Short mmCIF file of C-alpha atoms and ligand atoms in Angstrom, two decimals:
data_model
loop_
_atom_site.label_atom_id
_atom_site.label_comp_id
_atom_site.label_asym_id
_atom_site.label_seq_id
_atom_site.Cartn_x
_atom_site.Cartn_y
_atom_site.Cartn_z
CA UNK U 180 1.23 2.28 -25.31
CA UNK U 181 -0.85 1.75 -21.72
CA UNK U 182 0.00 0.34 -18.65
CA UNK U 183 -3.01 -2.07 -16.80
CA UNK U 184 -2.71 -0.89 -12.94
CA UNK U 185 -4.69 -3.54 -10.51
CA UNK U 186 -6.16 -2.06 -7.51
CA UNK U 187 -6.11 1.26 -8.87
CA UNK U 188 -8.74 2.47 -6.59
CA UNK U 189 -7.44 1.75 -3.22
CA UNK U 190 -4.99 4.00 -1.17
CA UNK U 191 -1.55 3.38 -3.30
CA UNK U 192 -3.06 2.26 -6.20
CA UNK U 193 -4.95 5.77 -7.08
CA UNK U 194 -2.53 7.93 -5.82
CA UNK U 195 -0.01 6.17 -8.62
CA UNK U 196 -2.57 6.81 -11.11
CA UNK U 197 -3.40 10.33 -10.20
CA UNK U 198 0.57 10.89 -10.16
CA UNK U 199 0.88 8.80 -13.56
CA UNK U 200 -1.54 10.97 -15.16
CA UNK U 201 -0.07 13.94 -13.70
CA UNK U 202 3.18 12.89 -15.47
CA UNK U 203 2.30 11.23 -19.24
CA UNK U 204 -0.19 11.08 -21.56
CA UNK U 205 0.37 6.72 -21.47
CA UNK U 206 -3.14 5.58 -20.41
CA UNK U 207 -4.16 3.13 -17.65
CA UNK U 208 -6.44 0.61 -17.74
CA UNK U 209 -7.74 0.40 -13.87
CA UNK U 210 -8.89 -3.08 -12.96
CA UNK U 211 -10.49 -3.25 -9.73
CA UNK U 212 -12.82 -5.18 -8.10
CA UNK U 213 -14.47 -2.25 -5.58
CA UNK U 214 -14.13 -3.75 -2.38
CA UNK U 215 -14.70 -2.27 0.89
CA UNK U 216 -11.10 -0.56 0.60
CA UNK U 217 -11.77 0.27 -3.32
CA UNK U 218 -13.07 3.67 -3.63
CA UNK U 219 -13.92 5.32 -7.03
CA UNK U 220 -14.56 8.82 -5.16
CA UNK U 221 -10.33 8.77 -5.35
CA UNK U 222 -10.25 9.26 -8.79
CA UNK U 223 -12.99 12.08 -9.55
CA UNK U 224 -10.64 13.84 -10.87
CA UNK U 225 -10.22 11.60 -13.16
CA UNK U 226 -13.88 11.81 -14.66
CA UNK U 227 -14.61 12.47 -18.58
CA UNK U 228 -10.25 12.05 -19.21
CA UNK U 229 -9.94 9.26 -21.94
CA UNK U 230 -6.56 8.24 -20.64
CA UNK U 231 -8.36 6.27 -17.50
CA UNK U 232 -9.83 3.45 -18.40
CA UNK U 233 -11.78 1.87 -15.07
CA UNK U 234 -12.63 -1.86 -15.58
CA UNK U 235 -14.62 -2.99 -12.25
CA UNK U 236 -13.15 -6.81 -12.05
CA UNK U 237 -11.52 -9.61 -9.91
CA UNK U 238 -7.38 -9.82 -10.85
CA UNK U 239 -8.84 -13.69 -10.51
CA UNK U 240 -11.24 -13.25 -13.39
CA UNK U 241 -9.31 -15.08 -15.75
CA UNK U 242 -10.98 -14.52 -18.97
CA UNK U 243 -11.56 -11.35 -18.20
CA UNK U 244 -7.94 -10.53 -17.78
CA UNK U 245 -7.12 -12.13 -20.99
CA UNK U 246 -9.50 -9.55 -22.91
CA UNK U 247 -7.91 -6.92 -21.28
CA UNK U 248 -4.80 -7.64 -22.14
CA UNK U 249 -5.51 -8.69 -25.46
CA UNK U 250 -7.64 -5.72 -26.48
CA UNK U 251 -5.43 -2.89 -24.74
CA UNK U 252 -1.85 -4.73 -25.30
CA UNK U 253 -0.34 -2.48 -22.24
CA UNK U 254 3.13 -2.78 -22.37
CA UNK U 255 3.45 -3.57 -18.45
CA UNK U 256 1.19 -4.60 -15.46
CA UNK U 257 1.47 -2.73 -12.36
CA UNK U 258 0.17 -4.91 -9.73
CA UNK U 259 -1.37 -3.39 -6.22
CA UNK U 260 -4.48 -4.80 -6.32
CA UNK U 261 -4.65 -6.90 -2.89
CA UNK U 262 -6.28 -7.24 0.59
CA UNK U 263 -4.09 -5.24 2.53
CA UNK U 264 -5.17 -5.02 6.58
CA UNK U 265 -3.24 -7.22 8.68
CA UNK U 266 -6.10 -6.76 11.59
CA UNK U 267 -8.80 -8.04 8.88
CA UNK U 268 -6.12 -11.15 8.17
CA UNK U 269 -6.35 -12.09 11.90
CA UNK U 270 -10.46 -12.21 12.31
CA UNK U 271 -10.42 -13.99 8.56
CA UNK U 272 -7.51 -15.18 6.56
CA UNK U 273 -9.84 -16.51 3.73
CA UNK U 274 -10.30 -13.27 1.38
CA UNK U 275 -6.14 -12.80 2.02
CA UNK U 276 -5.30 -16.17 0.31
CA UNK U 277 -7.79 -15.72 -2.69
CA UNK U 278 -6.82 -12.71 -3.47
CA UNK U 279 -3.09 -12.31 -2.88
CA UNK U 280 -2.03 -15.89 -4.03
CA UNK U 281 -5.05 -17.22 -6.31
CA UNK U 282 -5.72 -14.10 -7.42
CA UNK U 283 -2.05 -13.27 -8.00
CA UNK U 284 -1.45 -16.57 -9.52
CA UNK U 285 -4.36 -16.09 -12.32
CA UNK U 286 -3.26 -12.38 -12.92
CA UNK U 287 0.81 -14.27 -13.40
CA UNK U 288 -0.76 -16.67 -16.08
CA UNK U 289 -3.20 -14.25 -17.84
CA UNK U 290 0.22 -11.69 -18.44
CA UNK U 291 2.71 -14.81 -19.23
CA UNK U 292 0.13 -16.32 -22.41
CA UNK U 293 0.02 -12.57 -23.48
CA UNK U 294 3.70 -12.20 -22.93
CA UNK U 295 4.18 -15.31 -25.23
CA UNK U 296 2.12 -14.29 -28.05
CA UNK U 297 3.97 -10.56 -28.13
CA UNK U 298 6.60 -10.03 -30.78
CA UNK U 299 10.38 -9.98 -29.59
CA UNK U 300 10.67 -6.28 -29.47
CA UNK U 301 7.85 -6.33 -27.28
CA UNK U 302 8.60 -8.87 -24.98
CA UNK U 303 11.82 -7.47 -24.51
CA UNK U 304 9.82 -4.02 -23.02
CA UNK U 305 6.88 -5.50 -21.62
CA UNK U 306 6.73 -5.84 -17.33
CA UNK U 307 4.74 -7.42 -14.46
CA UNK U 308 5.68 -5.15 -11.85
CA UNK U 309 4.49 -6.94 -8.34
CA UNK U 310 4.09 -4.32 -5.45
CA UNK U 311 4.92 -6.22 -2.09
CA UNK U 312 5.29 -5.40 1.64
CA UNK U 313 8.23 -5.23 4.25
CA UNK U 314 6.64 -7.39 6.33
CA UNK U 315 7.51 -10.40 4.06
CA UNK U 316 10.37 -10.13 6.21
CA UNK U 317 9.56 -10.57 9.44
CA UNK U 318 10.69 -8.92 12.89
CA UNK U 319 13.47 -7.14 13.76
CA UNK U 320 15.11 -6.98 17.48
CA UNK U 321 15.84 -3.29 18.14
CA UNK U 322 19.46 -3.69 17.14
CA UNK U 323 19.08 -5.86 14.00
CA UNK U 324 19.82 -4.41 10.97
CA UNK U 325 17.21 -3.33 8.61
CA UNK U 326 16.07 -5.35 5.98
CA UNK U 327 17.69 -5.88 2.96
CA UNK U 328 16.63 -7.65 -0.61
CA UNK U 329 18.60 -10.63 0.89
CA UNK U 330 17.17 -11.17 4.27
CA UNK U 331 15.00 -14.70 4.50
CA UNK U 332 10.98 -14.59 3.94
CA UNK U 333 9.85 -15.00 7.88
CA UNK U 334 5.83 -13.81 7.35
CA UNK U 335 4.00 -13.86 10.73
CA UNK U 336 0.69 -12.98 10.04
CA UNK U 337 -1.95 -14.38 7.41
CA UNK U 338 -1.82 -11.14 5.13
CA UNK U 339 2.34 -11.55 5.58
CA UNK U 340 2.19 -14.65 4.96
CA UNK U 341 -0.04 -14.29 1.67
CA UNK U 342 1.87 -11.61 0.51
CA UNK U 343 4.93 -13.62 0.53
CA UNK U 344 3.02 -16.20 -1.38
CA UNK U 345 2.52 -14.39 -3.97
CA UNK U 346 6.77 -12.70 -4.02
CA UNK U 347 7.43 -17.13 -4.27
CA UNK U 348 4.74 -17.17 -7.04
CA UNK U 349 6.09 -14.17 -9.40
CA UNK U 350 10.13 -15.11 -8.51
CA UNK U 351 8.86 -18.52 -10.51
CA UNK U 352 7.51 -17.34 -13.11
CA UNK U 353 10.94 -15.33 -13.75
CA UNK U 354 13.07 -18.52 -12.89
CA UNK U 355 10.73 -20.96 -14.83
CA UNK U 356 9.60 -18.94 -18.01
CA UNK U 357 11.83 -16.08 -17.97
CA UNK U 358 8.51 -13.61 -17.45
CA UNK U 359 9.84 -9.79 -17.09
CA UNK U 360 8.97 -9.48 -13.72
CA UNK U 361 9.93 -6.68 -10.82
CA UNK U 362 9.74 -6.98 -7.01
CA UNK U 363 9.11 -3.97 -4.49
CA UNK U 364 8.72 -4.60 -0.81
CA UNK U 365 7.78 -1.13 1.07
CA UNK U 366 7.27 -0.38 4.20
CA UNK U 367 4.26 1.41 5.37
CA UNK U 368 3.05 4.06 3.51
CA UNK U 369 0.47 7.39 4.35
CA UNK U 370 -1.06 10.15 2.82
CA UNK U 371 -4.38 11.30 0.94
CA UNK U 372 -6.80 8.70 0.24
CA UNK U 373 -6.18 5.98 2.90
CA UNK U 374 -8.34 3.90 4.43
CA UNK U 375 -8.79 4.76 7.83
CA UNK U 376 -8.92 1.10 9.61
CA UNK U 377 -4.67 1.97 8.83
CA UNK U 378 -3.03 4.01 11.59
CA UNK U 379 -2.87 7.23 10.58
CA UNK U 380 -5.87 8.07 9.19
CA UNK U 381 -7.94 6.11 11.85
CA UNK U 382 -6.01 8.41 14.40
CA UNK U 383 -6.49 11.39 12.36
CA UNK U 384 -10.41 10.64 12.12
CA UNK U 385 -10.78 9.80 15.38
CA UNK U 386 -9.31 12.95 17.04
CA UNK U 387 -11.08 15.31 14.90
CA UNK U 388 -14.63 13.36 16.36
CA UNK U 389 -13.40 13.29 19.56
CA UNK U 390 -13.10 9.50 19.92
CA UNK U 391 -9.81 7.64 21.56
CA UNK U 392 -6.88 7.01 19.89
CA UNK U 393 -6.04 3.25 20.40
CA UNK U 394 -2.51 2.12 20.29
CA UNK U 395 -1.72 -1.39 20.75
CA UNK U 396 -0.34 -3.23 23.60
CA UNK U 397 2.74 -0.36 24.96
CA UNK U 398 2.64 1.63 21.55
CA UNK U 399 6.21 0.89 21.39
CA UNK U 400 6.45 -1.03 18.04
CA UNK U 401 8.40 0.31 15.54
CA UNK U 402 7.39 0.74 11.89
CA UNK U 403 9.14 2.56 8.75
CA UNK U 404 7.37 5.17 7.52
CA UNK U 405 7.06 6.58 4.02
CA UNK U 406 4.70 9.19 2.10
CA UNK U 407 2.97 7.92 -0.50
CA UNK U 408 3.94 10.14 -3.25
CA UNK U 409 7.49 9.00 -2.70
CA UNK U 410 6.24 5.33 -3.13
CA UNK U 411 4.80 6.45 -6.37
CA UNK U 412 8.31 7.94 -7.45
CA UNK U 413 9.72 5.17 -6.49
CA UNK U 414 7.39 2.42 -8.57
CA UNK U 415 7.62 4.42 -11.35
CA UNK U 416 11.30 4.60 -11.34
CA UNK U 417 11.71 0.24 -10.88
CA UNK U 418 9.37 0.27 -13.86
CA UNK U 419 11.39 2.31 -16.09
CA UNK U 420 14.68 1.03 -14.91
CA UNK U 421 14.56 -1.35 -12.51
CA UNK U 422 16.50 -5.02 -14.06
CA UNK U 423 13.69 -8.10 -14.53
CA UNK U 424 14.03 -10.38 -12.01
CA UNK U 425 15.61 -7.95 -9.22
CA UNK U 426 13.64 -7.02 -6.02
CA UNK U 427 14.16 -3.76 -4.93
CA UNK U 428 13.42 -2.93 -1.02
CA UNK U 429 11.68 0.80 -0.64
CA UNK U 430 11.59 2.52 2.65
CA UNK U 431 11.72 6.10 3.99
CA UNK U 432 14.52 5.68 6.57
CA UNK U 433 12.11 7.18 9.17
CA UNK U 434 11.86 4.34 11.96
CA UNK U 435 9.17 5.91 14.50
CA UNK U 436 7.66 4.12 17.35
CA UNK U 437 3.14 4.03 17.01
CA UNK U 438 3.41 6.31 20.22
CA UNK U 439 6.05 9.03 18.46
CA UNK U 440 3.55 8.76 14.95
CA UNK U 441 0.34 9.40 16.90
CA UNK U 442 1.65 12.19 19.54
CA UNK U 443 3.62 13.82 16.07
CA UNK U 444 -0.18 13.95 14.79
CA UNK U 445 -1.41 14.83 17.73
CA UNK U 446 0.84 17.85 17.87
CA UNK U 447 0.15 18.96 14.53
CA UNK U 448 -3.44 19.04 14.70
CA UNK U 449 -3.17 20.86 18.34
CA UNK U 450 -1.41 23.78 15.52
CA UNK U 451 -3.39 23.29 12.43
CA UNK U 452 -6.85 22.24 13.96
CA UNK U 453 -6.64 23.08 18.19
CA UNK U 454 -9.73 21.39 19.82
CA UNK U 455 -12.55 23.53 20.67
CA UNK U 456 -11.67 23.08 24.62
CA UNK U 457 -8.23 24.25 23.96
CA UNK U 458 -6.79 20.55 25.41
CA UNK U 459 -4.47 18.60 23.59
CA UNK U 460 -5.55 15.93 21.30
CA UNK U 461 -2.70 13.41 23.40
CA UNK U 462 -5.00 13.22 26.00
CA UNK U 463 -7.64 11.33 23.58
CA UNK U 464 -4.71 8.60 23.51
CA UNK U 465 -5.53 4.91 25.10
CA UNK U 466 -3.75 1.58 25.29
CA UNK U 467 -5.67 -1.15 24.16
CA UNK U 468 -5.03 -5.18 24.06
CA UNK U 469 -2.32 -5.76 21.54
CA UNK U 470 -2.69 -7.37 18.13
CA UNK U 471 -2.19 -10.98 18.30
CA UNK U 472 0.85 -12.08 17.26
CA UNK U 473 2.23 -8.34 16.57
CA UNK U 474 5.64 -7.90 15.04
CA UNK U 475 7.93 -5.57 16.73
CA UNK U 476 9.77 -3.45 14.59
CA UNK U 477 10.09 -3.17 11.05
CA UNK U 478 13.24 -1.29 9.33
CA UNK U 479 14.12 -0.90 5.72
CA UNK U 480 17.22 -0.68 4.06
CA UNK U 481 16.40 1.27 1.12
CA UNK U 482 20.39 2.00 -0.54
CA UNK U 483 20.19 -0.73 -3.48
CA UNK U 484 17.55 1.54 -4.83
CA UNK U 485 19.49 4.57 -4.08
CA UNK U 486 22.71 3.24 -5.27
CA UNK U 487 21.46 1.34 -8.86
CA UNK U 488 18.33 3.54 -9.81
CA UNK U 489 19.05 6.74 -7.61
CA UNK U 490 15.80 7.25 -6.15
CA UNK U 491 15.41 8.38 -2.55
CA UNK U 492 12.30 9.79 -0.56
CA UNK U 493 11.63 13.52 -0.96
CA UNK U 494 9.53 13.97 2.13
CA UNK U 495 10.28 13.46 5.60
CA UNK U 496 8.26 12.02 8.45
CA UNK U 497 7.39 15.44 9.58
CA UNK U 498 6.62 17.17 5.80
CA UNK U 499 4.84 13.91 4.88
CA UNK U 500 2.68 13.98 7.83
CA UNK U 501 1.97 17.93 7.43
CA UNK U 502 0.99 17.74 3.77
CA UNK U 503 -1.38 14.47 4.90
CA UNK U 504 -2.96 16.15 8.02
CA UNK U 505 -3.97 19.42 5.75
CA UNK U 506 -4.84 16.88 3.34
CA UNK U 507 -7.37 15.26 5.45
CA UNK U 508 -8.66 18.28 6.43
CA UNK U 509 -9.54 19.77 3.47
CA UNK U 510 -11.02 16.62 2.51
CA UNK U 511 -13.77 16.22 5.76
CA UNK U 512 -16.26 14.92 3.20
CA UNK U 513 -14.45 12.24 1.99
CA UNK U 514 -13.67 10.90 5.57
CA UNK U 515 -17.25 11.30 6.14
CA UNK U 516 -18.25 9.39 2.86
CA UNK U 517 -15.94 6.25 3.98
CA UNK U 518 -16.82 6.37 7.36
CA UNK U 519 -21.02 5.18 7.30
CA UNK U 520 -21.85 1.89 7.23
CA UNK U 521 -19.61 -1.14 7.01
CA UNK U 522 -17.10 0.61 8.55
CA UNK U 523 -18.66 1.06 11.76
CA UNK U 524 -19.15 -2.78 12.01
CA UNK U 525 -15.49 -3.06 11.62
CA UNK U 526 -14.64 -1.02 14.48
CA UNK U 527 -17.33 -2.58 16.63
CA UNK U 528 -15.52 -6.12 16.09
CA UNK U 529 -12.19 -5.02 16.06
CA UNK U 530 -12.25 -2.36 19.18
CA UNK U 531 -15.47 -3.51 20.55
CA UNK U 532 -17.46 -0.11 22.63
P1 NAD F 748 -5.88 -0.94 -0.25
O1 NAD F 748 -6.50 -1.99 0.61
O2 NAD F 748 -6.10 0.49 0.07
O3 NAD F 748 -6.38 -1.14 -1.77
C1 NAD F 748 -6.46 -2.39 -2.38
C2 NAD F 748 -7.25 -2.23 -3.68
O4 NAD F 748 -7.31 -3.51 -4.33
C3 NAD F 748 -8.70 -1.78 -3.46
O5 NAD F 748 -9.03 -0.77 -4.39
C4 NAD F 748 -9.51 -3.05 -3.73
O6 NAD F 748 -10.81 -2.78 -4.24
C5 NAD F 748 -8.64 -3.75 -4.75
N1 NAD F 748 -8.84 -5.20 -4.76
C6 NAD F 748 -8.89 -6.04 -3.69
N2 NAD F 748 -9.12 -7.30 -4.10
C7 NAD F 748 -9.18 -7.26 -5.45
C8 NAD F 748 -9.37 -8.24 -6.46
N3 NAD F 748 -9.54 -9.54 -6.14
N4 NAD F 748 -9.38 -7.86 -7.76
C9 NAD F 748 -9.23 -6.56 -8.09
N5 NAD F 748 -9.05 -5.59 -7.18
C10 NAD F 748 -9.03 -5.94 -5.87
O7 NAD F 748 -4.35 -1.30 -0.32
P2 NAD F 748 -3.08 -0.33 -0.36
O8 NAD F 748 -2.73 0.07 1.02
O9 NAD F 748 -3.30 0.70 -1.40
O10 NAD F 748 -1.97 -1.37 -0.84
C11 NAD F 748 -1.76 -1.61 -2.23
C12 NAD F 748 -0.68 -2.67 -2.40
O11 NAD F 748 0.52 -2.22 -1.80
C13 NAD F 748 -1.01 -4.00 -1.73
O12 NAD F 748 -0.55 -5.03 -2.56
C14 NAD F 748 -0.23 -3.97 -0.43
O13 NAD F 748 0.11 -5.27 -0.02
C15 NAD F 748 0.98 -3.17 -0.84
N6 NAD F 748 1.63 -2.39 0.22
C16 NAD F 748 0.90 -1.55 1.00
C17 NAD F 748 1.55 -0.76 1.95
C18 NAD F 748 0.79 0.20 2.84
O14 NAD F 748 1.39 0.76 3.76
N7 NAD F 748 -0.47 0.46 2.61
C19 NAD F 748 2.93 -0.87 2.11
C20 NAD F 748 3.65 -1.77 1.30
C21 NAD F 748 2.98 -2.51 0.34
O1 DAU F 749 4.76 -2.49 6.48
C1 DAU F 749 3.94 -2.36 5.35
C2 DAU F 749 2.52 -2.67 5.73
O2 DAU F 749 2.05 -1.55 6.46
C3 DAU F 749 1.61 -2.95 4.54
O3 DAU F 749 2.04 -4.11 3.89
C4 DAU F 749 0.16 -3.13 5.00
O4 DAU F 749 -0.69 -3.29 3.88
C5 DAU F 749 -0.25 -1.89 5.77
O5 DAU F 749 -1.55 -2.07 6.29
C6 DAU F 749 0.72 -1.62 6.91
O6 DAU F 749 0.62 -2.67 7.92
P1 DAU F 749 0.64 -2.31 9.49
O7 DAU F 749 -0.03 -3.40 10.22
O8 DAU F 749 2.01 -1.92 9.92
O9 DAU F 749 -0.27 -0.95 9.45
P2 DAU F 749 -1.39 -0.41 10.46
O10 DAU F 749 -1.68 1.01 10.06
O11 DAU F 749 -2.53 -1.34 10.58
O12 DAU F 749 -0.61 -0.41 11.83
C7 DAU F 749 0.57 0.34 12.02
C8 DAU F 749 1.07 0.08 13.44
O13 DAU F 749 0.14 0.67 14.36
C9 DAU F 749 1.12 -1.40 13.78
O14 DAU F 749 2.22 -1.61 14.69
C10 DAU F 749 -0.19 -1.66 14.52
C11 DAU F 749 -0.44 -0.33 15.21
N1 DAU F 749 -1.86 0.04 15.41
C12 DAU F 749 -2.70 -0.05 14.32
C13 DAU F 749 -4.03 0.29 14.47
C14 DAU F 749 -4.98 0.18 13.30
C15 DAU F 749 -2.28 0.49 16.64
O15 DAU F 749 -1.50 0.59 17.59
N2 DAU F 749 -3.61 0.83 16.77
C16 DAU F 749 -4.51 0.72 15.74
O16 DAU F 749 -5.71 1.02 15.95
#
């Protein structure tokens, strides 16, 4: 038995394989195709351990898909790989709609024609777990409820909107040809290993060089927040009981405003790390122009996964955001690693000097 993991290199995607491998002996086969957000300095622990398979590949690689599949016969597919950063969507949509749908839409047919050719036992076992986003959904006024499995698809920005492509795409393929499929839509996630164009880390990095911490527009959007290893828990738990066909929403019931997430960092880092000038890293915070288009507030209601496969989030806002801060820390070199080069252009066209 082995599970193929797309993606498996990125923020998400290698913490669920470090945690799988924790867990079981099952091995992975790790497609991923290395972009900028792919990093293969995630899984060095990983290095000389015959359970980790690492195929460097496009999820739109067709044929090279199919010879995965057919030469490892994994018994599910646990699909991450995407392009993530809404910001990146904004200055160019083009890599968002080749990856998430095209690229989606190959990896859907590659798994149904192996799915086909399985015996019954097997297809009966075998899954093509899809991991999606809250932000499928929408925006929420402050006093909507949060979302639930059942609210409509209302995706406002290209990587939204491409994400929600791809939900359409693998809900199909269960309606039309009765592939095993499974559905999460999370809200945002941090930890060890992120990217840090995303919030926290970028905030994190930033205040340790002594550069400002930009929040957009009033800093008053609202997102759900959840640690990372509690997404992990949660995938793995959908895969080994979630129902084919069912979408299951996954959230950490921890609503926080962008200005409450960066001054909670701030504060910790003022304990863990206190700046050489004994000030407080809040005072490195600046309001910048606001993303275009920017959805208010995101909220998750996360009790259909509590109630039918009893998982719930271990770590709170606060513990999560500890154990990632002393994370990040101990981990300077990393930061520095991912921080050279292409990054900087990034932050030159997205925050200008
Ligand atoms: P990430 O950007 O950190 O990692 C994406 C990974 O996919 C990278 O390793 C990249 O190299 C790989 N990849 C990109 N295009 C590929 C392609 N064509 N073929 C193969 N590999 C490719 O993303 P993440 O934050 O880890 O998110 C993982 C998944 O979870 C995404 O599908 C995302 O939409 C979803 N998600 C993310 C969050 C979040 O807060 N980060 C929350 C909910 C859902
Ligand atoms: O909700 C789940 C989504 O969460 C995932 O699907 C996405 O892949 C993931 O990137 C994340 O999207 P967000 O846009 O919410 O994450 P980001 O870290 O980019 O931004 C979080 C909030 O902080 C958002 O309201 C924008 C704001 N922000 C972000 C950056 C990078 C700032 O105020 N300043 C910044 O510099």
């Amino acid at each position: 038995m082995a599970i193929l993991v797309t993606g498996g290199a990125g923020f998400i995607g290698s913490n669920f394989v470090l945690d799988w491998l924790e867990r079981s002996d099952e091995p992975v086969i790790n497609l991923d195709a290395l972009t900028y957000a792919g990093n293969p300095e995630n899984l060095a622990s990983l290095a000389g351990d015959d359970r980790h398979i690492f195929v460097k590949g496009d999820i739109g690689d067709s044929d090279l898909v199919v010879d995965l599949l057919a030469r490892h016969r994994p018994r599910a597919v646990v699909h991450f790989a995407a392009e993530s950063h809404v910001d990146r969507s904004i200055h160019g949509p083009d890599d968002f709609i080749q990856t998430n749908i095209v690229g989606t839409f190959r990896l859907l047919e590659a798994a149904r024609a192996h799915w086909n050719g399985l015996t019954a036992g097997d297809r009966e076992g075998f899954r093509f777990l899809h991991v999606s986003t809250d932000e499928v959904y929408g925006s929420l006024t402050p006093e909507a409820p949060a979302f639930a499995e059942t609210n409509r698809y209302e995706p406002n920005s290209p990587y939204s909107a491409s994400k929600a492509a791809s939900d359409h795409l693998v809900r199909a393929y269960r309606h039309t040809y009765g592939l095993p499929v499974l559905t999460t839509n999370c809200s945002n996630n941090y930890g060890p290993y992120q990217f840090p164009e995303k919030l926290i880390p970028l905030c994190m990095h930033h205040a340790l060089v002594g550069q400002p911490l930009p929040l957009y527009g009033d800093g008053l959007q609202i997102r759900d927040w959840l640690y990372v290893g509690d997404h992990c828990d949660a995938i793995r738990r959908v895969l080994a009981a979630g129902s084919p066909g069912e979408v299951y929403n996954i959230g950490g019931w921890s609503e926080k405003t962008n200005r409450e997430v960066v001054t909670t960092l701030c504060a910790i880092l003022d304990e863990l790390r206190p700046r050489g000038d004994g000030r407080p890293y809040a005072e490195q915070i600046v309001f910048v122009q606001d993303r275009p288009g920017h959805d208010r507030r995101y909220a998750i209601d996360a009790g259909k996964i509590e109630r039918e496969l009893g998982w719930r989030p271990v770590e709170t806002f606060v513990t999560g955001l500890r154990r990632t801060v002393g994370w990040y820390l101990e981990h300077q070199q990393w930061m520095q690693n991912v921080t050279s080069g292409a990054y900087r252009h990034w932050l030159a066209q997205q925050y200008g000097a």
